[in-house]
Coordinates of C-alpha atoms in Angstrom, one line a residue:
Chain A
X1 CA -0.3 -19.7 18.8
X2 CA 2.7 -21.8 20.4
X3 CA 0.8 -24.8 20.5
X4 CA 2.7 -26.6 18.2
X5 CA 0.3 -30.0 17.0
X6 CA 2.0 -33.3 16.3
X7 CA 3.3 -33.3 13.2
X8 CA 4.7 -30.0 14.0
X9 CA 6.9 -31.1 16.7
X10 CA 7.8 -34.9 14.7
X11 CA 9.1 -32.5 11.6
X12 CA 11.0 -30.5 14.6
X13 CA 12.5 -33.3 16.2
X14 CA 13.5 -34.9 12.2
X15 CA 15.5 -31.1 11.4
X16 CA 17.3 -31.3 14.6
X17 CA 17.9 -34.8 13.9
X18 CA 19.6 -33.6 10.7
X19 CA 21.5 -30.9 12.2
X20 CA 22.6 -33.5 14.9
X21 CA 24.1 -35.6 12.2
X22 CA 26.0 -33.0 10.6
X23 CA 27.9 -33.1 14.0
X24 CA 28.7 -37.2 14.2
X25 CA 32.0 -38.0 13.9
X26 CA 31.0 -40.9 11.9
X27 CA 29.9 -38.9 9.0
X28 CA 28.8 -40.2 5.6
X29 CA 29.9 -38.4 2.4
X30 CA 26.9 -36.0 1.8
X31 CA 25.9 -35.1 -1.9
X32 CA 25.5 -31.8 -3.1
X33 CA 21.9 -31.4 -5.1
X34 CA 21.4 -29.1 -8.1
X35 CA 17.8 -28.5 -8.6
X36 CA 17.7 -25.8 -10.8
X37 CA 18.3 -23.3 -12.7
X38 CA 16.7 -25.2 -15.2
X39 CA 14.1 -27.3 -13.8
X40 CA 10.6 -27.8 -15.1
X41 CA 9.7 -27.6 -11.1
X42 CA 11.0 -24.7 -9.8
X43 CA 8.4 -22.5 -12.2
X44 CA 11.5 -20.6 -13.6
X45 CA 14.9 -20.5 -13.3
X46 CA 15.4 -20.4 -9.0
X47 CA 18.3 -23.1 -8.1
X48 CA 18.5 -24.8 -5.1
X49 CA 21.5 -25.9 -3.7
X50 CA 20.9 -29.2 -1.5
X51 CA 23.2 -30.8 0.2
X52 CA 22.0 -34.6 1.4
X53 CA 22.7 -37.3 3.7
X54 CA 20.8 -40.2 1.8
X55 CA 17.5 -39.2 0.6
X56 CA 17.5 -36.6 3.5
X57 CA 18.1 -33.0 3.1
X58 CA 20.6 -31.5 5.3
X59 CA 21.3 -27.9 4.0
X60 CA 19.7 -26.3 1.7
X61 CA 19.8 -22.8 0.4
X62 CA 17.9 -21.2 -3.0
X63 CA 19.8 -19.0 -5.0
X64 CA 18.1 -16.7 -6.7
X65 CA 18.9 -13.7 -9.6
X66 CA 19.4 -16.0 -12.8
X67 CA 16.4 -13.6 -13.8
X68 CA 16.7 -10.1 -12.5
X69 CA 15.6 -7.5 -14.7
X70 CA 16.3 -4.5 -12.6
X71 CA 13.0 -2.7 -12.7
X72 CA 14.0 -0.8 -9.5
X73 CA 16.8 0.8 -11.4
X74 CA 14.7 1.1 -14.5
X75 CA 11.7 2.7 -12.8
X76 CA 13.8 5.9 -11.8
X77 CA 15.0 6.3 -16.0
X78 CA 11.2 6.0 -16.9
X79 CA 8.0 8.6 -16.2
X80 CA 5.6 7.8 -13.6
X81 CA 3.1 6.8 -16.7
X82 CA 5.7 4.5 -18.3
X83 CA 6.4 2.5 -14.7
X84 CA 3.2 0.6 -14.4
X85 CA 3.9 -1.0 -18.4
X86 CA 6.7 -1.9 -16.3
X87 CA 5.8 -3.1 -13.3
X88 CA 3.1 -5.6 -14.2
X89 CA 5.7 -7.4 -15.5
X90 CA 6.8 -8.5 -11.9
X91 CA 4.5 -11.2 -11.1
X92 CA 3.3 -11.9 -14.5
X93 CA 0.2 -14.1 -13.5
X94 CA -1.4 -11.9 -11.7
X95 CA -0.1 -8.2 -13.5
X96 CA -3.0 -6.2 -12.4
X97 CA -2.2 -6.2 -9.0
X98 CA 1.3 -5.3 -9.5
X99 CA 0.2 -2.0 -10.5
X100 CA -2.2 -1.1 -7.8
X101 CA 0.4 -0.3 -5.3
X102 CA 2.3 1.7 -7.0
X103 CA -0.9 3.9 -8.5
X104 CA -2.1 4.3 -4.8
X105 CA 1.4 5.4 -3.5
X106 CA 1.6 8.0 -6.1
X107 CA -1.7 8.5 -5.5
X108 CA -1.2 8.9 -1.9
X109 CA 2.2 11.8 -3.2
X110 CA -0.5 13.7 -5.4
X111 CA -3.1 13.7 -2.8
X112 CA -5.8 12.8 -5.4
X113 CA -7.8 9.9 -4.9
X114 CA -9.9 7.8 -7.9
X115 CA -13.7 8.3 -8.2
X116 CA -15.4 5.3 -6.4
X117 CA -16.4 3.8 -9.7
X118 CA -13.0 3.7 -11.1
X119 CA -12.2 2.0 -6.9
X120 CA -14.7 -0.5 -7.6
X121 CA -13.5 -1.6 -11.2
X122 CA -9.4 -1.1 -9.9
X123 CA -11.0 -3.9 -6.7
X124 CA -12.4 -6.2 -9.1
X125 CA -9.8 -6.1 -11.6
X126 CA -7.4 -7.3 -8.8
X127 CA -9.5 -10.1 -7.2
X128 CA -9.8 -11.3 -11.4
X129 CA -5.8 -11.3 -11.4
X130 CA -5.8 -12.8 -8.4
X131 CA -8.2 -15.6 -9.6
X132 CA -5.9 -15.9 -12.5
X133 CA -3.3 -16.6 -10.6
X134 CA -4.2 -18.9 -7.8
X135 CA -6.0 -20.8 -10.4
X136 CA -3.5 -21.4 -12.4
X137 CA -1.7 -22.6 -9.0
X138 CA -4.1 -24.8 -8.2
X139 CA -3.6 -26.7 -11.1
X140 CA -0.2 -26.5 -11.0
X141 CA -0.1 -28.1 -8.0
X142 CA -1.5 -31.5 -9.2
X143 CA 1.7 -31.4 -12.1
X144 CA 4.4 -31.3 -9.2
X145 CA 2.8 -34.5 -7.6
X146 CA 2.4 -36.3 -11.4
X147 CA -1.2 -35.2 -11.6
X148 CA -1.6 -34.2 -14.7
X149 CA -5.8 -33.3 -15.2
X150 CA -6.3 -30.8 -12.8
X151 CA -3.7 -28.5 -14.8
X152 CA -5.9 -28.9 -18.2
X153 CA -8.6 -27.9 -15.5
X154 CA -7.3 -25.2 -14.7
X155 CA -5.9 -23.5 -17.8
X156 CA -9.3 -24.3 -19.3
X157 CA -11.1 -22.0 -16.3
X158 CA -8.8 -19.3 -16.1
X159 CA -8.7 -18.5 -20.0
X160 CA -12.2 -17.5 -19.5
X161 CA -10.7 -15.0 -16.7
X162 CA -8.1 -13.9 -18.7
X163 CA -10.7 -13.5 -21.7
X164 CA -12.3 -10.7 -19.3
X165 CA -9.1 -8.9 -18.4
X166 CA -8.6 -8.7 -22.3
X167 CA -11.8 -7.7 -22.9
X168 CA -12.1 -4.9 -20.4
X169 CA -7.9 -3.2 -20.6
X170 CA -6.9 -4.8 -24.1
X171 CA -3.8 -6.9 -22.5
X172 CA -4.3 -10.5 -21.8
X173 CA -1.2 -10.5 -19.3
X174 CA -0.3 -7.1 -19.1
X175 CA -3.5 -4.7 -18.6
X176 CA -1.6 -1.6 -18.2
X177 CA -4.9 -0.3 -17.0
X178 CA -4.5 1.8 -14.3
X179 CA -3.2 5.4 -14.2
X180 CA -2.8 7.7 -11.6
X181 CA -6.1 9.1 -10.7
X182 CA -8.3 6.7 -12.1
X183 CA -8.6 3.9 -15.0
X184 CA -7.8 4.5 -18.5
X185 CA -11.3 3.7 -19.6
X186 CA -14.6 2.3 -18.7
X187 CA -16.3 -1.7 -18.7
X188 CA -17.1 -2.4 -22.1
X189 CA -21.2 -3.3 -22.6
X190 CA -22.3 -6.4 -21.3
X191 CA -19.0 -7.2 -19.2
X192 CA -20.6 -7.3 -15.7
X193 CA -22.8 -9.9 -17.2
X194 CA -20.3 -12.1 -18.8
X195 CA -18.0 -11.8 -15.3
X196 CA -21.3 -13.1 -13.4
X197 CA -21.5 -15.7 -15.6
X198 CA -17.3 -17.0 -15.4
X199 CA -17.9 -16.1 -11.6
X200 CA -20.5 -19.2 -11.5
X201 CA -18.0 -20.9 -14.2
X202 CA -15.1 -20.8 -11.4
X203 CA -17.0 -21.6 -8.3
X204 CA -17.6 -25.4 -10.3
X205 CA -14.1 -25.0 -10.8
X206 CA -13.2 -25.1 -7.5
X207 CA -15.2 -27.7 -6.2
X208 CA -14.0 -29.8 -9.2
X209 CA -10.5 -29.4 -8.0
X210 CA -11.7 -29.4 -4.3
X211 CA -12.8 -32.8 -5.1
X212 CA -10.7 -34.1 -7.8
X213 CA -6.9 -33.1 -6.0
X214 CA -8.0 -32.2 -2.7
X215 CA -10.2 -35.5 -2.0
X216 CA -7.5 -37.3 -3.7
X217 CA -5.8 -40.0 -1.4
X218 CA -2.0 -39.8 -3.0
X219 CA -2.1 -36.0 -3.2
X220 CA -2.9 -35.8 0.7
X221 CA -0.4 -38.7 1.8
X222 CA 1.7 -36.3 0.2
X223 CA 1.6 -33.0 1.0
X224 CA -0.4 -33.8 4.9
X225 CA 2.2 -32.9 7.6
X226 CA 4.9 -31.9 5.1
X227 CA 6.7 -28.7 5.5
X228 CA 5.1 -27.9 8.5
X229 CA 5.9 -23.9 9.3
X230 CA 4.9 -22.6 12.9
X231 CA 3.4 -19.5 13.5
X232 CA 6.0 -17.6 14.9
X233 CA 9.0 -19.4 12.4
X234 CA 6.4 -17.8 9.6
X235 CA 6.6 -14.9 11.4
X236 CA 9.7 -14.4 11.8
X237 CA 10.7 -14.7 8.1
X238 CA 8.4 -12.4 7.0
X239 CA 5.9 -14.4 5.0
X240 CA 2.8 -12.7 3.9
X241 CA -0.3 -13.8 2.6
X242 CA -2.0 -17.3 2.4
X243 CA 1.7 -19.1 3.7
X244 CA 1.3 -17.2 6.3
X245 CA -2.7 -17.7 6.8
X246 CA -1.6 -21.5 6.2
X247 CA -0.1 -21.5 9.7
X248 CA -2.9 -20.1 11.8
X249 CA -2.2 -16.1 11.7
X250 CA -5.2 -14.1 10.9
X251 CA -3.8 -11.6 8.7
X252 CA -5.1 -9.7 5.6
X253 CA -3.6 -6.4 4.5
X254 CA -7.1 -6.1 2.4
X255 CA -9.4 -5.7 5.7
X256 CA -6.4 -5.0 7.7
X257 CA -5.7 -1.3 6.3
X258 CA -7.8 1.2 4.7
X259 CA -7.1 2.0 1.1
X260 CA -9.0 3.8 -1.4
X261 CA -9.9 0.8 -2.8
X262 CA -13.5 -1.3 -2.5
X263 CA -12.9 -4.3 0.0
X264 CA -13.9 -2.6 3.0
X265 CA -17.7 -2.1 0.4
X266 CA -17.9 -6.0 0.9
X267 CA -17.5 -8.6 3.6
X268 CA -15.6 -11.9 2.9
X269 CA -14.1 -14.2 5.1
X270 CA -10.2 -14.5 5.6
X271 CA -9.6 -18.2 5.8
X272 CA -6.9 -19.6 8.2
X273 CA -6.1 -23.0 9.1
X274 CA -4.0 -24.4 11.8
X275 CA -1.5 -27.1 10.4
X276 CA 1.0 -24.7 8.7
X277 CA 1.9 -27.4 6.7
X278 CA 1.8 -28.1 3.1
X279 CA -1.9 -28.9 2.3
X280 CA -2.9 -26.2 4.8
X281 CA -1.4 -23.6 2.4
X282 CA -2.7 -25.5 -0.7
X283 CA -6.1 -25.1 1.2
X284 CA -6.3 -21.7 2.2
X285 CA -5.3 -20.6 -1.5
X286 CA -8.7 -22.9 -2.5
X287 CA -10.7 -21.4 -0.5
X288 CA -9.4 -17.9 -1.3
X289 CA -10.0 -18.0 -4.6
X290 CA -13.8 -18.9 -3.8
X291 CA -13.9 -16.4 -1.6
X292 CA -12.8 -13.7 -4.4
X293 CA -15.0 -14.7 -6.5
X294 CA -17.8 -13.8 -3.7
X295 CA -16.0 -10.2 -3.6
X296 CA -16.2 -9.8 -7.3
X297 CA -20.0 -10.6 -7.5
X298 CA -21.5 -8.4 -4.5
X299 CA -18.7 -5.5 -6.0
X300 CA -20.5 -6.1 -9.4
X301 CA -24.0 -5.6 -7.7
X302 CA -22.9 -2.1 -6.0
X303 CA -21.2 -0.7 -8.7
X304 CA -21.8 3.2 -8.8
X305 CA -21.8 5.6 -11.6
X306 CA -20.0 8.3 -12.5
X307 CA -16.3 9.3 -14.4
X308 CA -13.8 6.5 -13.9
X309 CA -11.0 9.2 -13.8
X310 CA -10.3 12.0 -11.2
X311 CA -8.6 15.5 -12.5
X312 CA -5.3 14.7 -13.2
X313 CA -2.7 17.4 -15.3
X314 CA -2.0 16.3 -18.5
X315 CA 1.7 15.8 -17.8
X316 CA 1.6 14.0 -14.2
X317 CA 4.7 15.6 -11.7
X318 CA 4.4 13.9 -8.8
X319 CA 5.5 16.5 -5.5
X320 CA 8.6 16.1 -3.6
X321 CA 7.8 13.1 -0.8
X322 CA 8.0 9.9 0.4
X323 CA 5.2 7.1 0.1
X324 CA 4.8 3.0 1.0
X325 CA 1.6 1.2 0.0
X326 CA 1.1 -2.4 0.1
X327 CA -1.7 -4.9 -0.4
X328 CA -2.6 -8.0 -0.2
X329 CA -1.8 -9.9 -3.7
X330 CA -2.0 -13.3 -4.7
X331 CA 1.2 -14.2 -3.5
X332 CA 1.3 -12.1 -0.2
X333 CA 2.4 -8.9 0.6
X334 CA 3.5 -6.5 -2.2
X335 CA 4.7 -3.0 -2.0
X336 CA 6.4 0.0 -3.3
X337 CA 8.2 2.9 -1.2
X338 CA 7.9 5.5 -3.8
X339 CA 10.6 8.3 -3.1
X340 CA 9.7 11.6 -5.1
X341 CA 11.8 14.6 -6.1
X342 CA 9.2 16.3 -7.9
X343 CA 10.1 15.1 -11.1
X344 CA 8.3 13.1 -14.0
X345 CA 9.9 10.4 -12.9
X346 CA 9.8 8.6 -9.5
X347 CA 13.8 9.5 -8.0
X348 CA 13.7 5.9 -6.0
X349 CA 11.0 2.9 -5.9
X350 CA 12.0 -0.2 -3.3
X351 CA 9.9 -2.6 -4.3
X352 CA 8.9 -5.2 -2.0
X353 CA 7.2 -8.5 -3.6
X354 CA 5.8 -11.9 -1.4
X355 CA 7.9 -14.4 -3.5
X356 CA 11.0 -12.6 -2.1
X357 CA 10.5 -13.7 1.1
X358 CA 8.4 -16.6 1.1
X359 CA 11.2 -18.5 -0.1
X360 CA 13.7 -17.0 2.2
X361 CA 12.1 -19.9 4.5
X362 CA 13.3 -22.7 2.1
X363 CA 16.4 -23.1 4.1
X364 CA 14.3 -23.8 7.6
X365 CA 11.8 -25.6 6.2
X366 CA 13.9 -28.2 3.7
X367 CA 16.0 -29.1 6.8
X368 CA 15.3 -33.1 7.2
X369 CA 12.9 -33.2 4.4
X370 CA 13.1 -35.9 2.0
X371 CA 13.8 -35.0 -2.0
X372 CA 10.9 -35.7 -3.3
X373 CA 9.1 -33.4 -0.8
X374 CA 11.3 -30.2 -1.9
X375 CA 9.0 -30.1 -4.9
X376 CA 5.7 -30.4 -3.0
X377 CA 6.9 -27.8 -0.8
X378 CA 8.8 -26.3 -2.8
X379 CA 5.0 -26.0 -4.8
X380 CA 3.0 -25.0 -2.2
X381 CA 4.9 -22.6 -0.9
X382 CA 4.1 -21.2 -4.4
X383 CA 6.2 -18.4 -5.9
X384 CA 6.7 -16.7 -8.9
X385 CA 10.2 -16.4 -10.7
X386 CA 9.2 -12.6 -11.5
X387 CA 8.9 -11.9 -8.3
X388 CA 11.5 -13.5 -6.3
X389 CA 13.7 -11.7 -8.7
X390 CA 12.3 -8.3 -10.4
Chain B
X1 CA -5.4 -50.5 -1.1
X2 CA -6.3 -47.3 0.5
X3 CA -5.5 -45.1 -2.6
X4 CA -7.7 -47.0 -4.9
X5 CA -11.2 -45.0 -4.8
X6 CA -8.5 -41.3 -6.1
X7 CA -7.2 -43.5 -8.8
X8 CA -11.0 -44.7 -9.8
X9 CA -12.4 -41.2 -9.8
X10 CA -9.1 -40.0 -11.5
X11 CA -10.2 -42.4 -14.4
X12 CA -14.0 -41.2 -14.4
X13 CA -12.7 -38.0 -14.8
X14 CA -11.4 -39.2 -18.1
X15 CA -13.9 -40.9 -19.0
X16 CA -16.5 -37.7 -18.8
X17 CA -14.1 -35.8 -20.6
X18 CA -13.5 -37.8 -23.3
X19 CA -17.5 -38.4 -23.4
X20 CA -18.1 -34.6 -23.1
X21 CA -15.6 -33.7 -25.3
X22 CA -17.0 -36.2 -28.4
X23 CA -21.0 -35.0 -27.5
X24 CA -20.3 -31.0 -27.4
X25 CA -16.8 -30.4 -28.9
X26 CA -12.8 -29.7 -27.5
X27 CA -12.4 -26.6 -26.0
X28 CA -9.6 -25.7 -27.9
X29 CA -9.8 -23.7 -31.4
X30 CA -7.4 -25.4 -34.0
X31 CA -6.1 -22.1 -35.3
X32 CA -5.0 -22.5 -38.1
X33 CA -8.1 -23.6 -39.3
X34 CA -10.2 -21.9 -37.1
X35 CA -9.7 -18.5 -35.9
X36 CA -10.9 -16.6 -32.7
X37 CA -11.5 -13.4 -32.6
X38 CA -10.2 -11.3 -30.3
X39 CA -12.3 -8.4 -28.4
X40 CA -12.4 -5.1 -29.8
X41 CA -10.2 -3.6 -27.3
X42 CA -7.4 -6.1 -27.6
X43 CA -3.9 -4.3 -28.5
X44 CA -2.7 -6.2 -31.6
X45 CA -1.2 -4.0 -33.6
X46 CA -0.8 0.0 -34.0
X47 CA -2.4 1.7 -36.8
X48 CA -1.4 5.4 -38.2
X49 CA -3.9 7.6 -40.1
X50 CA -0.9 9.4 -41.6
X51 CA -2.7 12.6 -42.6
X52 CA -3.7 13.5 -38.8
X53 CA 0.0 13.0 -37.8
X54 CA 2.2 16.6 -37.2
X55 CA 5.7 14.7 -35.9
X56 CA 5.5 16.5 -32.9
X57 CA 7.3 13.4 -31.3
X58 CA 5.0 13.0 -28.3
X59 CA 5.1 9.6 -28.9
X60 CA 8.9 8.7 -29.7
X61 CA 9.3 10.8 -26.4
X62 CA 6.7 8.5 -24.2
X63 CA 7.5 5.2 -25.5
X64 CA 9.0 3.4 -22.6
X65 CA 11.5 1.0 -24.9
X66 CA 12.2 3.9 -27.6
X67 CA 10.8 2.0 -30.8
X68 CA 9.3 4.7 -32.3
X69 CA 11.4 6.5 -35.4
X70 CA 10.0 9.8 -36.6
X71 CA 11.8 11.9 -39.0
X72 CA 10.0 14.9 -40.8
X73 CA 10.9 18.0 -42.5
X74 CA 8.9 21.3 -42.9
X75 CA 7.5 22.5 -45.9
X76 CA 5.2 24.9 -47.5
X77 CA 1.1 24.0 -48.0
X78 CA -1.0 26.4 -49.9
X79 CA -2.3 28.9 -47.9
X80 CA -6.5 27.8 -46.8
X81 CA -7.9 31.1 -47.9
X82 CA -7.1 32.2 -51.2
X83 CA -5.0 35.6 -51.1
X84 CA -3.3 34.1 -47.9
X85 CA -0.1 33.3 -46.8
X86 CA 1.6 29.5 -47.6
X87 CA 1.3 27.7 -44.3
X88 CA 4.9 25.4 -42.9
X89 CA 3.3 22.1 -42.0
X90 CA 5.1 19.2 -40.8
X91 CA 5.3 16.5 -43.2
X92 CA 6.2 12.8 -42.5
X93 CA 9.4 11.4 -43.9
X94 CA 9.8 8.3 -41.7
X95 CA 7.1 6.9 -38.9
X96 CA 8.4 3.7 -37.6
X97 CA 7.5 1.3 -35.3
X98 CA 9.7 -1.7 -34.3
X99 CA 7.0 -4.2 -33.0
X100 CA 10.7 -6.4 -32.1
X101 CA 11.0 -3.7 -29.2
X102 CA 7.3 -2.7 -28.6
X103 CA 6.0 -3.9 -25.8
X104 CA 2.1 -3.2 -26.1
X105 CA 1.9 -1.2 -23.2
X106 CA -0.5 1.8 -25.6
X107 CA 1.0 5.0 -23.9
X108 CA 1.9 6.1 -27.4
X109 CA -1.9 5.7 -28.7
X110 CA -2.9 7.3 -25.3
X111 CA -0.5 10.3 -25.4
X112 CA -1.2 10.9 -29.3
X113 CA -3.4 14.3 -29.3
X114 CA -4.2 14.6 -32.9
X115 CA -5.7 11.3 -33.3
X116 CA -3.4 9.9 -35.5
X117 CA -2.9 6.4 -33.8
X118 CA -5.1 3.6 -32.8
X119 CA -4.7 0.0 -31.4
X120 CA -5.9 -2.6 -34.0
X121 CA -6.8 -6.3 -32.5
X122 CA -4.9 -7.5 -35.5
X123 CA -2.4 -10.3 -34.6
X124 CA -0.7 -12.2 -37.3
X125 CA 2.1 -10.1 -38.7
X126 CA 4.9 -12.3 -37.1
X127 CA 7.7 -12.6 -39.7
X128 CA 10.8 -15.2 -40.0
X129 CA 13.2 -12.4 -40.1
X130 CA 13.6 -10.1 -37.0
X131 CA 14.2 -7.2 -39.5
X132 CA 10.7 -7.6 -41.4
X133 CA 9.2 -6.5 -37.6
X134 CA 9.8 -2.8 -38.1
X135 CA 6.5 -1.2 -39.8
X136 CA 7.2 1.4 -42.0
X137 CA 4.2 4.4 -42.9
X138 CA 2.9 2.7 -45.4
X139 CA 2.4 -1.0 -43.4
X140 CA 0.7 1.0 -40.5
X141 CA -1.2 3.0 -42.8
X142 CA -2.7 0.0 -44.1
X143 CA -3.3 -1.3 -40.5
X144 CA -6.2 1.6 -40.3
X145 CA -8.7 -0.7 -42.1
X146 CA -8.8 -3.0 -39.1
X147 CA -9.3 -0.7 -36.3
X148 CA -12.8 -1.4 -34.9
X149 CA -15.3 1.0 -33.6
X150 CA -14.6 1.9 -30.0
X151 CA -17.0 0.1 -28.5
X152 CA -20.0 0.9 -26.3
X153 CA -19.4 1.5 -22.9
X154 CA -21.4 -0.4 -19.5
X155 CA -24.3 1.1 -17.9
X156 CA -23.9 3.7 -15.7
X157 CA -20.5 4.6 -17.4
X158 CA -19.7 8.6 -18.0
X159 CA -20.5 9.7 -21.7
X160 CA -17.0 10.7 -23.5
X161 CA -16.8 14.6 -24.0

C-alpha cells in the first residue's frame, strides 16, 4: 500500500515544488482564482479559492455553504415519517439511497426489521439510484473535458432508469418510498420484466461509454496520472467509496457490514485499481455501475414473496436511544446518528454524506496542478452540491 | 497525430446517430405536440372526493411544509333512521392545497383514513401567477376524474386486505 508508482511520486515532487516556491525570496505576484459559486463546472454553487503562480496552482481551498438547507436542524421540527420527504433531497441524483440509512437506523431504535421482500425491493431500489447517478456522472464527465456526446448518452440511458423509479414509488427524483418497517407499497405488474430489459439497456451503455470516452485518446492524456491520491493521503481524509477504491483500498461498506438489507443474497465484485489517480476513479465508478446492474438482476431472480411491510403502530414513536447506520452510496459513505428521545420526532440526526469529505482533499490534491486540471479533478472526484452542503 | 483514431470514432458516433435517428425516430417526445404519459403511480396532482372528507385535520397536521388549509364548521344532518336523533357532521368550508409549497412527498394521501384523497398523474396545471397555484375544493374535486385505478400488483406480492 506505500508503494507509491511513478506518477505518484512526479505529482509529489511537483506539490512540493509548489510549496518550495511559495518560500523563494524571488517571488512572483501570485493571482487569486475565483472558480465558483457560479460555475457551470463545479455542478452547483461550491467556490474555489485558487491562488496561482502562472498556470500552476499553489493554494487552493473550496468553500462550501452557498447552498445549505439545514436539514439537520429541520429533521428534529419534523416526525420521523416527514424526515425521509426530507432527506432524499440531499443528494438529489441518487434520492433513494438517502433514505435507506436513516429507515435502518430507526429501524435499528424500534428493533423491527422489514420482511425480506420489502429488503430485496429497498436493495434494488438503491443499486437503480445508484445507476442513476453514476450514470449520469459518467456522462458528465466527457462535458468537463469538451466532450459533449457521451452526456446525450447518458441522459438518454438513465431516463429509462428513472422511468422505473417513477413507475414503481410515483417520484421521478424523490421516491419517498421507504418507511420504517417496510415499503409503502408493492412492484407494480410487469416491473421486474421491464427492469431486466433497461438492465441489458445499460450494460450497452457502458461499454458504449467504455469505448467512446474511456478509449478516447484526449480524454486519457487528460485525466492519466492527474490528481494522483495515495492510499494512505485518501485515508487519512476520510474518503469513502469509489475515490477511495480509486486508490487501491478494498473497501465496501455493502459486503463490509451486515445490514438487513439484500447484498450479502448476491455476490459481486468490488472493483479497485491501483493509480489513485484521475481515470482510476473515473474507472472504478464504470465498472461499478456494471457491476450493479449484475446485483439488480440475480436480486430480481430471488425475489421472495410475502407482505412488503413489517407491524408497525399506526403513529410511529421511536424509543429513547442512540443509532449510526451507514452504507455504501453512490458517492461513498453516507450516514445518520439518529439520537431519540422517545418522541415522534427524531431529538438529533448528524448526518454524514461522501461529498463532505471527498472534497475536503481538494486542498492536497490541487497543490501544483495546472488550471485546467482543477476541473478534471475537480470532476472525477465527483460530488454533489446537496451533499457537500445539506 | 496520436489523437486522431478518438476524433474519427467521435465522428462515426455522429454519423450513426444521425443515421439511426432519421431510420427509427429522436428519442425525445416534442411535448407540446406529443404527450407522454406518465405511469399510473406517478404523483401529479392531489385529488379530494369531498363527500368522504370529516376535517379531522390529519393531513394539515402531517404535511411536512404546512400547505394544507382546512376550515369546517359543524352542523346538523338528518338523523339515518327515521324517528332518530339529527347527527353533528363535519362539513367542509375551506380544503386548500397550495401546490407553490407542496412538495409531493404523499404523506397526506397516505395518512388520509377516510379515503378522501388520492394522487392523480395529472401534470399540467402550472399557472403564470404564483397565487392561481392554491387549489380550492372545487379544483381538487374536479381532479377526481383523473385518478387511475390502483394498479395490479407483481407476482408474488401480498393481496391488500
Amino acid at each position: 500500500m506505500t508503494m507509491l508508482s511513478e506518477r505518484q511520486q512526479l505529482s509529489y515532487i511537483a506539490s512540493q515544488a509548489a510549496d518550495a516556491r511559495l518560500n523563494v525570496e524571488l517571488e512572483t505576484e501570485g493571482m487569486t482564482l475565483n472558480i465558483g459559486p457560479q460555475h457551470p463546472a463545479t455542478h452547483g454553487t461550491l467556490r474555489i479559492i485558487a491562488r496561482l503562480d502562472g498556470e500552476q496552482v499553489i493554494w487552493a481551498e473550496p468553500s462550501a455553504g452557498y447552498m445549505h438547507r439545514g436539514y439537520e436542524k429541520l429533521t428534529e421540527v419534523r416526525t420521523f415519517p416527514q424526515v425521509t420527504s426530507l432527506i432524499n433531497r440531499i443528494d438529489w441524483l441518487g434520492s433513494f439511497a438517502n433514505e435507506v440509512p436513516f429507515i435502518l437506523a430507526a429501524e435499528k431504535l424500534m428493533e423491527i426489521e422489514a420482511p425480506p421482500r420489502a429488503q430485496h425491493i429497498r436493495t434494488i431500489l438503491f443499486e437503480l439510484s445508484r445507476i442513476a447517478n453514476v450514470g449520469l456522472f459518467l456522462g458528465d464527465l466527457g462535458v468537463q473535458m469538451g466532450a459533449i456526446t457521451p452526456v446525450f448518452l447518458a441522459f438518454r440511458d438513465r431516463e429509462y432508469v428513472l422511468n422505473l423509479i417513477e413507475g414503481a414509488t410515483g417520484g421521478r427524483f424523490h421516491p419517498n418510498f421507504d418507511r420504517i418497517g417496510g415499503l409503502k407499497d408493492d412492484l407494480p405488474q410487469g416491473w421486474i420484466d421491464e427492469t431486466r430489459q433497461v438492465m441489458k439497456k445499460l450494460r450497452g451503455f457502458c461499454d458504449e461509454i467504455e469505448d467512446l470516452l474511456f478509449g478516447n485518446e484526449i480524454f486519457q492524456s487528460r485525466t492519466r496520472g492527474i490528481g494522483v491520491i495515495p492510499a494512505d493521503v485518501a485515508r487519512q481524509y476520510g474518503l469513502s467509496g469509489a475515490n477511495l477504491r480509486a486508490s487501491g483500498v478494498d473497501w465496501d461498506l455493502r459486503r463490509d457490514q451486515s445490514l438487513p438489507m439484500a447484498w450479502d443474497k448476491v455476490d459481486f465484485k468490488v472493483w479497485t485499481h491501483p493509480d489513485g489517480d484521475s481515470w482510476a476513479r473515473c474507472w472504478v465508478r464504470l465498472q461499478e455501475v456494471r457491476e450493479s446492474t449484475k446485483i439488480v438482476d440475480q436480486l430480481l431472480d430471488t425475489m421472495p414473496a410475502g407482505p412488503v411491510m413489517a407491524k408497525v403502530p399506526r403513529i410511529i414513536k421511536v424509543p429513547e436511544g442512540e443509532a449510526w447506520v451507514s452504507t455504501e452510496n453512490p458517492l461513498g459513505e453516507m450516514g445518520y446518528y439518529v439520537v431519540s428521545k422517545g418522541d415522534l420526532g427524531p431529538f438529533r440526526v448528524k448526518i454524514r454524506s461522501a461529498s463532505f469529505n471527498n472534497i475536503s482533499i481538494t486542498p492536497w490534491v490541487l497543490k501544483g496542478v495546472y488550471v485546467p486540471d482543477i476541473i478534471t479533478i475537480l470532476a472525477s472526484l465527483y460530488f454533489i452540491l446537496g451533499d457537500i452542503d445539506r | 497525430m496520436p489523437k486522431l483514431p478518438g476524433l474519427i470514432k467521435g465522428l462515426g458516433v455522429t454519423m450513426g446517430t444521425l443515421v439511426r435517428t432519421v431510420k427509427d425516430g429522436a428519442n425525445t417526445v416534442q411535448y407540446p405536440h406529443a404527450k407522454e404519459s406518465p405511469p399510473v403511480r406517478a404523483r401529479g396532482v392531489i385529488a379530494l372526493r369531498e363527500d368522504n372528507c370529516t376535517a379531522c385535520m390529519l393531513c394539515a397536521r402531517s404535511c411536512p411544509d404546512w400547505c394544507i388549509y382546512i376550515e369546517a364548521h359543524k352542523q346538523l344532518a338528518p338523523p339515518r333512521r327515521a324517528g332518530g336523533k339529527p347527527r353533528q357532521v363535519n362539513h367542509l368550508d375551506r380544503f386548500d392545497i397550495d401546490y407553490a409549497l407542496c412538495m409531493y412527498c404523499g404523506i397526506c394521501v397516505e395518512v388520509c383514513p377516510f379515503d378522501a384523497l388520492f394522487w392523480s398523474p395529472e401534470y399540467e396545471y402550472s399557472e403564470p401567477r404564483i397565487a392561481d397555484l392554491l387549489h380550492d375544493k372545487t379544483k381538487l374535486g374536479e381532479w377526481m376524474e383523473t385518478v387511475p385505478e390502483a394498479p395490479a400488483l407483481e407476482v408474488g406480492a401480498e393481496k391488500k386486505k
